[in-house]
């Protein structure tokens, strides 16, 4: 206000906002700081969505009483903003006719309180990325169920952990197909196994407020390893009326995680405690020209990514290339492995799932394998594991059709080589 007065303002005031009550509080504060005339033009509260349209349901009588409160708080000029009409203004005018604004009493501003220091995050528990674990790390993926029955999924996860998986990764409605919320499911996994799961976090389904709120909730539940994803568009999924949000993408989500780890929300306000998220990112080597993907990965590392998980790779030469071209990135890159179950499964993934490419030679061999397609698919994965066992920091095993028993075969193969 002082700067406005010095600049020559004849009137100061408040406009729109959250309704008359909030406007009254603002006028009270302004009246304690300035003798300038004060104006108040509140909106009619928050609109409500009814019958496909937004309506302001605040009554003229309430606005009239609120106008009296504004005068009593010191307002000299009163009107209305969003949701008010000439009828409301007439009612307000009649209500305050003859009233005089309250006398001002300037109050010296108290000295500013020092900013409260954001408290540190709780000491981190052991994490699958901590140094000293023997052999390649094993990340096994099981997604939440499509309905309410969790027993089969949780039993599958326990079998993978018992077989030697170091952590479980959990999708966030992958391919925009509706599944149970992944954070409560991850909490159950953590509670059951004692491991720190990796949750995939898509920017598709939550706006900026919801994303920050959900991440704070995840921290509260002890979930701290986040795979930052932009996400598949909603139109590819099984909910035809769903819309994609995308207030953020994988890059800006990493920026948000960095701010929360510093104890702030995206707007820079304190959240009271630093989070201790460990962000990871996706890397897709299944492209003709890998330079663009490398540039994306390099940028993500600069934004704080601590590890990366690739799309499934089915070509041994491509798998070797992953580690040749990422030598200088300084983070572990876990190669995605997906045991193909049949020729039809391979054709579907190759033609309909973004980011996946199954070489023609492999599709041909699967077709020739017939009923032995699954064993052929597992053998492709074993070949890649054996070839890169001493090169890859670990492997990211995706259970086809959420069948943990298939993924367990590869977990056991890796563990048998590690002993």
Coordinates of C-alpha atoms in Angstrom, one line a residue:
X1 CA 0.0 0.0 0.0
X2 CA 2.8 2.4 0.8
X3 CA 4.2 2.0 -2.7
X4 CA 0.8 2.6 -4.2
X5 CA 0.3 5.8 -2.2
X6 CA 3.7 7.1 -3.2
X7 CA 2.9 6.3 -6.8
X8 CA -0.2 8.6 -6.5
X9 CA -3.1 6.1 -6.1
X10 CA -6.4 7.8 -5.2
X11 CA -8.2 4.6 -4.2
X12 CA -7.0 1.1 -3.2
X13 CA -9.1 -2.0 -2.7
X14 CA -9.8 -5.6 -3.4
X15 CA -11.6 -7.3 -6.3
X16 CA -13.0 -10.8 -7.1
X17 CA -11.2 -13.3 -4.9
X18 CA -13.0 -15.9 -2.8
X19 CA -16.2 -14.0 -1.9
X20 CA -17.4 -11.3 0.5
X21 CA -16.0 -12.8 3.7
X22 CA -12.5 -12.9 2.3
X23 CA -12.9 -9.4 0.9
X24 CA -13.9 -8.1 4.4
X25 CA -10.7 -9.5 5.9
X26 CA -8.7 -7.8 3.2
X27 CA -10.4 -4.4 3.8
X28 CA -9.8 -4.7 7.5
X29 CA -6.1 -5.2 6.9
X30 CA -5.9 -2.3 4.4
X31 CA -7.7 0.0 6.8
X32 CA -5.1 -0.6 9.4
X33 CA -2.3 0.4 7.0
X34 CA -3.7 3.3 4.9
X35 CA -6.0 6.4 5.1
X36 CA -6.7 6.1 1.3
X37 CA -10.3 5.4 0.3
X38 CA -11.0 1.7 0.1
X39 CA -13.0 -0.2 -2.5
X40 CA -14.4 -3.7 -2.3
X41 CA -15.8 -5.6 -5.3
X42 CA -16.2 -9.2 -4.2
X43 CA -17.5 -12.0 -6.3
X44 CA -20.6 -14.0 -5.3
X45 CA -18.5 -16.9 -3.9
X46 CA -17.5 -20.0 -5.8
X47 CA -19.6 -21.1 -8.8
X48 CA -21.2 -24.6 -8.7
X49 CA -21.6 -26.9 -11.7
X50 CA -25.2 -27.9 -12.2
X51 CA -26.8 -29.4 -15.2
X52 CA -23.8 -28.8 -17.4
X53 CA -23.4 -25.1 -16.5
X54 CA -21.8 -23.1 -13.7
X55 CA -24.0 -21.1 -11.4
X56 CA -23.4 -18.7 -8.6
X57 CA -25.9 -19.6 -5.8
X58 CA -25.2 -16.9 -3.3
X59 CA -28.4 -15.1 -2.4
X60 CA -28.9 -11.3 -2.8
X61 CA -29.8 -11.1 0.9
X62 CA -26.4 -12.6 1.9
X63 CA -24.6 -10.1 -0.4
X64 CA -26.6 -7.3 1.2
X65 CA -25.5 -8.4 4.7
X66 CA -22.0 -8.8 3.5
X67 CA -22.0 -5.2 2.1
X68 CA -22.8 -4.0 5.6
X69 CA -19.8 -5.9 6.9
X70 CA -17.6 -4.3 4.3
X71 CA -18.7 -0.8 5.3
X72 CA -18.2 -1.7 9.0
X73 CA -14.7 -2.8 8.0
X74 CA -13.9 0.6 6.4
X75 CA -14.9 0.3 2.7
X76 CA -15.8 3.5 1.0
X77 CA -16.9 2.1 -2.4
X78 CA -18.7 -1.2 -2.7
X79 CA -19.7 -3.2 -5.8
X80 CA -19.6 -6.8 -7.1
X81 CA -17.5 -8.9 -9.4
X82 CA -18.1 -12.4 -10.8
X83 CA -21.6 -13.7 -10.2
X84 CA -23.2 -10.4 -9.3
X85 CA -25.9 -8.8 -11.5
X86 CA -27.6 -5.4 -11.4
X87 CA -30.3 -6.9 -9.1
X88 CA -27.7 -7.8 -6.5
X89 CA -26.0 -4.4 -6.7
X90 CA -29.5 -2.7 -6.1
X91 CA -30.1 -4.9 -3.0
X92 CA -26.6 -4.1 -1.7
X93 CA -27.1 -0.4 -2.3
X94 CA -30.3 -0.3 -0.4
X95 CA -28.8 -2.2 2.5
X96 CA -25.9 0.2 3.0
X97 CA -27.8 3.5 2.2
X98 CA -26.9 6.0 4.9
X99 CA -24.1 4.0 6.4
X100 CA -20.6 5.5 6.9
X101 CA -17.3 3.6 6.7
X102 CA -15.7 2.8 10.0
X103 CA -13.1 5.2 11.4
X104 CA -9.6 4.2 10.6
X105 CA -7.0 3.3 13.2
X106 CA -3.6 2.9 11.6
X107 CA -1.6 0.0 13.2
X108 CA 2.1 -0.1 12.9
X109 CA 3.1 -3.2 11.1
X110 CA 4.8 -5.7 13.4
X111 CA 8.4 -6.7 12.6
X112 CA 8.4 -9.5 10.1
X113 CA 8.8 -12.9 11.7
X114 CA 11.8 -14.8 10.6
X115 CA 10.9 -17.6 8.2
X116 CA 10.5 -20.9 9.9
X117 CA 13.2 -23.3 8.8
X118 CA 11.9 -26.2 6.9
X119 CA 12.5 -29.3 9.0
X120 CA 14.6 -32.0 7.6
X121 CA 13.2 -35.2 6.2
X122 CA 13.3 -38.3 8.3
X123 CA 16.5 -40.3 8.0
X124 CA 16.2 -42.5 4.9
X125 CA 15.7 -46.3 5.3
X126 CA 17.9 -48.7 3.3
X127 CA 17.1 -48.4 -0.4
X128 CA 17.6 -50.8 -3.3
X129 CA 20.0 -48.4 -4.9
X130 CA 22.3 -48.3 -1.8
X131 CA 25.8 -49.6 -2.7
X132 CA 27.0 -53.0 -1.6
X133 CA 24.2 -55.2 -2.9
X134 CA 25.7 -58.3 -4.7
X135 CA 25.1 -59.0 -8.4
X136 CA 22.8 -57.1 -10.8
X137 CA 19.8 -55.4 -9.1
X138 CA 16.4 -56.9 -10.0
X139 CA 13.4 -54.7 -10.4
X140 CA 10.2 -56.7 -11.1
X141 CA 6.9 -55.1 -12.2
X142 CA 3.5 -56.0 -11.0
X143 CA 0.6 -53.5 -11.5
X144 CA -2.4 -53.0 -9.2
X145 CA -5.5 -55.0 -10.1
X146 CA -8.1 -53.7 -12.4
X147 CA -10.7 -54.2 -9.7
X148 CA -10.8 -54.5 -5.9
X149 CA -9.4 -58.0 -5.5
X150 CA -5.7 -57.7 -4.5
X151 CA -4.9 -61.1 -3.2
X152 CA -3.5 -62.6 -6.4
X153 CA -1.4 -59.5 -7.1
X154 CA 0.0 -59.3 -3.6
X155 CA 0.8 -63.1 -3.5
X156 CA 2.6 -62.7 -6.8
X157 CA 4.6 -59.8 -5.5
X158 CA 5.6 -61.8 -2.4
X159 CA 6.7 -64.7 -4.5
X160 CA 9.0 -62.3 -6.6
X161 CA 10.5 -60.8 -3.4
X162 CA 11.0 -64.3 -2.0
X163 CA 12.7 -65.3 -5.2
X164 CA 15.2 -62.5 -4.9
X165 CA 13.7 -59.3 -6.5
X166 CA 15.3 -56.3 -4.9
X167 CA 12.2 -54.1 -5.4
X168 CA 8.8 -54.1 -7.1
X169 CA 7.8 -51.4 -9.6
X170 CA 4.1 -50.5 -9.7
X171 CA 2.4 -48.8 -12.7
X172 CA 0.1 -45.8 -12.6
X173 CA -2.8 -46.8 -14.8
X174 CA -0.4 -47.8 -17.6
X175 CA -1.7 -47.4 -21.2
X176 CA -4.5 -45.3 -19.6
X177 CA -6.2 -48.5 -18.5
X178 CA -8.1 -48.1 -15.2
X179 CA -6.5 -49.9 -12.2
X180 CA -6.6 -49.5 -8.4
X181 CA -4.7 -46.5 -7.1
X182 CA -1.0 -47.3 -7.1
X183 CA 0.1 -45.4 -4.0
X184 CA -2.2 -47.2 -1.5
X185 CA -1.3 -50.5 -3.3
X186 CA 2.4 -49.6 -3.0
X187 CA 1.9 -49.0 0.7
X188 CA 0.4 -52.5 1.1
X189 CA 3.4 -53.9 -0.7
X190 CA 5.8 -52.0 1.5
X191 CA 3.9 -53.1 4.6
X192 CA 3.8 -56.8 3.4
X193 CA 7.4 -57.1 2.2
X194 CA 9.4 -54.4 3.9
X195 CA 10.9 -53.3 0.6
X196 CA 10.8 -49.8 -0.9
X197 CA 8.7 -50.1 -4.1
X198 CA 9.1 -47.9 -7.2
X199 CA 5.9 -46.1 -8.1
X200 CA 5.4 -44.9 -11.7
X201 CA 3.9 -41.4 -11.5
X202 CA 2.1 -40.2 -14.6
X203 CA 1.2 -36.5 -15.3
X204 CA -1.9 -37.5 -17.2
X205 CA -4.5 -37.9 -14.5
X206 CA -3.8 -35.1 -12.0
X207 CA -3.7 -31.3 -12.3
X208 CA -1.0 -29.3 -10.6
X209 CA -2.8 -29.2 -7.3
X210 CA -3.6 -32.9 -7.3
X211 CA 0.0 -33.9 -8.3
X212 CA 1.5 -32.0 -5.4
X213 CA -1.1 -33.2 -3.0
X214 CA -0.7 -36.9 -4.1
X215 CA 3.1 -36.6 -3.7
X216 CA 2.8 -35.3 -0.2
X217 CA 0.5 -38.2 0.6
X218 CA 3.0 -40.6 -0.8
X219 CA 5.7 -39.2 1.4
X220 CA 3.5 -39.5 4.4
X221 CA 3.1 -43.2 3.6
X222 CA 6.8 -43.7 3.3
X223 CA 6.8 -44.1 -0.5
X224 CA 9.9 -42.3 -1.8
X225 CA 11.0 -43.9 -5.2
X226 CA 9.2 -42.2 -8.0
X227 CA 9.5 -43.0 -11.7
X228 CA 8.6 -39.6 -13.3
X229 CA 6.5 -40.1 -16.5
X230 CA 4.5 -37.9 -18.8
X231 CA 2.1 -40.7 -19.4
X232 CA 0.0 -42.2 -22.2
X233 CA -2.9 -40.1 -23.4
X234 CA -6.2 -41.0 -21.9
X235 CA -7.8 -41.6 -25.3
X236 CA -5.8 -44.9 -25.7
X237 CA -7.3 -46.4 -22.6
X238 CA -10.5 -48.1 -21.6
X239 CA -12.3 -45.1 -20.3
X240 CA -13.7 -43.3 -23.4
X241 CA -14.9 -40.2 -21.5
X242 CA -11.6 -39.6 -19.6
X243 CA -9.5 -36.6 -20.4
X244 CA -5.8 -36.0 -20.2
X245 CA -4.6 -33.3 -17.9
X246 CA -0.8 -32.9 -18.5
X247 CA -0.3 -29.8 -16.4
X248 CA 3.2 -31.2 -16.0
X249 CA 5.4 -33.5 -18.1
X250 CA 8.3 -35.7 -17.0
X251 CA 10.7 -32.8 -17.0
X252 CA 8.6 -30.4 -14.9
X253 CA 7.6 -33.3 -12.6
X254 CA 11.4 -33.7 -11.9
X255 CA 11.6 -30.0 -11.1
X256 CA 8.6 -30.3 -8.7
X257 CA 10.2 -33.3 -7.0
X258 CA 13.5 -31.3 -6.5
X259 CA 11.5 -28.4 -4.9
X260 CA 9.7 -30.8 -2.6
X261 CA 12.9 -32.4 -1.6
X262 CA 14.0 -28.8 -0.7
X263 CA 10.9 -28.4 1.4
X264 CA 8.8 -26.2 -1.0
X265 CA 5.8 -26.6 -3.3
X266 CA 6.0 -25.6 -6.9
X267 CA 5.0 -22.0 -6.0
X268 CA 7.9 -21.7 -3.6
X269 CA 5.9 -21.9 -0.4
X270 CA 7.2 -24.1 2.5
X271 CA 5.6 -27.5 2.9
X272 CA 7.0 -27.7 6.4
X273 CA 9.3 -30.6 5.8
X274 CA 11.7 -31.8 3.1
X275 CA 10.6 -34.9 1.3
X276 CA 13.2 -37.5 0.4
X277 CA 12.0 -38.7 -2.9
X278 CA 14.4 -40.6 -5.2
X279 CA 13.4 -39.8 -8.8
X280 CA 13.9 -42.1 -11.7
X281 CA 13.0 -41.7 -15.4
X282 CA 12.2 -43.7 -18.5
X283 CA 14.5 -44.2 -21.4
X284 CA 13.3 -45.5 -24.8
X285 CA 16.1 -47.1 -26.9
X286 CA 13.6 -48.6 -29.4
X287 CA 14.0 -45.8 -31.9
X288 CA 15.8 -45.5 -35.2
X289 CA 17.8 -42.5 -34.1
X290 CA 18.7 -42.6 -30.5
X291 CA 20.3 -39.1 -30.3
X292 CA 17.0 -37.4 -29.4
X293 CA 16.4 -39.9 -26.6
X294 CA 19.9 -39.4 -25.3
X295 CA 19.3 -35.6 -25.2
X296 CA 16.2 -36.2 -23.2
X297 CA 17.9 -38.5 -20.8
X298 CA 20.8 -36.1 -20.3
X299 CA 18.4 -33.3 -19.5
X300 CA 16.5 -35.5 -17.0
X301 CA 19.8 -36.4 -15.3
X302 CA 20.6 -32.7 -14.9
X303 CA 17.1 -32.2 -13.3
X304 CA 18.0 -34.7 -10.7
X305 CA 17.1 -38.2 -12.0
X306 CA 18.9 -40.9 -10.0
X307 CA 18.2 -43.9 -12.1
X308 CA 16.5 -44.9 -15.4
X309 CA 14.4 -47.8 -16.6
X310 CA 14.2 -48.6 -20.3
X311 CA 11.3 -49.7 -22.4
X312 CA 11.4 -53.5 -23.0
X313 CA 14.2 -54.4 -25.3
X314 CA 14.0 -57.6 -27.4
X315 CA 17.2 -57.2 -29.6
X316 CA 20.6 -58.1 -28.1
X317 CA 22.4 -55.6 -30.3
X318 CA 20.0 -52.9 -29.1
X319 CA 20.5 -54.0 -25.5
X320 CA 24.3 -53.7 -25.9
X321 CA 23.9 -50.3 -27.5
X322 CA 22.1 -49.0 -24.4
X323 CA 25.2 -49.3 -22.3
X324 CA 27.6 -48.2 -25.0
X325 CA 25.8 -44.8 -25.5
X326 CA 25.0 -44.1 -21.9
X327 CA 28.5 -44.7 -20.3
X328 CA 28.9 -41.1 -19.2
X329 CA 25.5 -40.4 -17.7
X330 CA 26.5 -41.4 -14.2
X331 CA 23.2 -43.2 -13.2
X332 CA 22.3 -46.8 -13.2
X333 CA 20.2 -47.8 -16.2
X334 CA 18.0 -50.9 -15.8
X335 CA 17.3 -52.7 -19.0
X336 CA 13.6 -53.6 -19.5
X337 CA 12.9 -57.2 -20.2
X338 CA 9.4 -58.6 -21.1
X339 CA 9.0 -62.3 -21.7
X340 CA 7.0 -62.6 -24.8
X341 CA 4.3 -65.3 -24.5
X342 CA 3.3 -65.9 -28.1
X343 CA 3.5 -64.6 -31.7
X344 CA 0.2 -62.8 -31.2
X345 CA 1.5 -61.2 -28.0
X346 CA 4.6 -60.0 -29.9
X347 CA 2.6 -58.6 -32.8
X348 CA 0.3 -56.7 -30.5
X349 CA 3.1 -55.1 -28.6
X350 CA 5.0 -54.2 -31.8
X351 CA 2.0 -52.7 -33.5
X352 CA -0.2 -51.2 -30.8
X353 CA 1.9 -50.3 -27.7
X354 CA 3.9 -47.0 -27.9
X355 CA 7.6 -47.3 -27.4
X356 CA 7.9 -51.0 -28.0
X357 CA 9.6 -52.6 -31.0
X358 CA 9.8 -56.4 -31.5
X359 CA 12.3 -57.3 -34.4
X360 CA 10.8 -59.2 -37.3
X361 CA 13.1 -62.1 -36.8
X362 CA 11.9 -62.6 -33.2
X363 CA 8.2 -62.4 -34.3
X364 CA 9.0 -65.0 -36.9
X365 CA 10.6 -67.4 -34.4
X366 CA 7.7 -67.0 -32.1
X367 CA 5.3 -67.8 -34.8
X368 CA 7.3 -70.9 -35.7
X369 CA 7.5 -71.9 -32.0
X370 CA 3.7 -72.2 -31.8
X371 CA 2.7 -73.6 -28.3
X372 CA 6.3 -73.1 -27.1
X373 CA 6.1 -69.3 -27.5
X374 CA 6.5 -68.6 -23.9
X375 CA 9.7 -70.7 -23.5
X376 CA 11.0 -69.0 -26.7
X377 CA 10.3 -65.6 -25.2
X378 CA 12.0 -66.5 -21.9
X379 CA 15.0 -67.7 -23.8
X380 CA 15.4 -64.3 -25.6
X381 CA 15.4 -62.7 -22.1
X382 CA 17.9 -65.2 -20.7
X383 CA 20.3 -64.5 -23.6
X384 CA 20.2 -60.8 -22.9
X385 CA 20.7 -61.3 -19.2
X386 CA 23.7 -63.7 -19.8
X387 CA 25.3 -61.4 -22.3
X388 CA 25.0 -58.3 -20.2
X389 CA 25.3 -59.8 -16.7
X390 CA 28.6 -58.2 -16.0
X391 CA 27.7 -54.9 -17.8
X392 CA 24.2 -54.0 -16.7
X393 CA 23.7 -52.6 -13.1
X394 CA 20.4 -54.5 -13.1
X395 CA 17.4 -55.6 -15.0
X396 CA 13.8 -54.4 -15.0
X397 CA 11.5 -57.4 -15.5
X398 CA 7.9 -56.8 -16.5
X399 CA 5.5 -59.6 -15.8
X400 CA 3.3 -60.2 -18.9
X401 CA -0.4 -60.0 -18.2
X402 CA 0.6 -59.3 -14.5
X403 CA 1.6 -63.0 -14.2
X404 CA 4.3 -63.1 -11.5
X405 CA 5.1 -66.7 -12.1
X406 CA 6.5 -65.9 -15.5
X407 CA 8.6 -63.0 -14.2
X408 CA 9.8 -65.2 -11.4
X409 CA 11.6 -67.5 -13.9
X410 CA 13.9 -64.6 -14.9
X411 CA 14.3 -63.5 -11.3
X412 CA 15.5 -67.0 -10.3
X413 CA 17.8 -67.1 -13.4
X414 CA 19.5 -63.9 -12.3
X415 CA 19.8 -64.9 -8.7
X416 CA 21.2 -68.3 -9.7
X417 CA 24.0 -66.6 -11.6
X418 CA 24.7 -64.2 -8.7
X419 CA 25.5 -67.0 -6.2

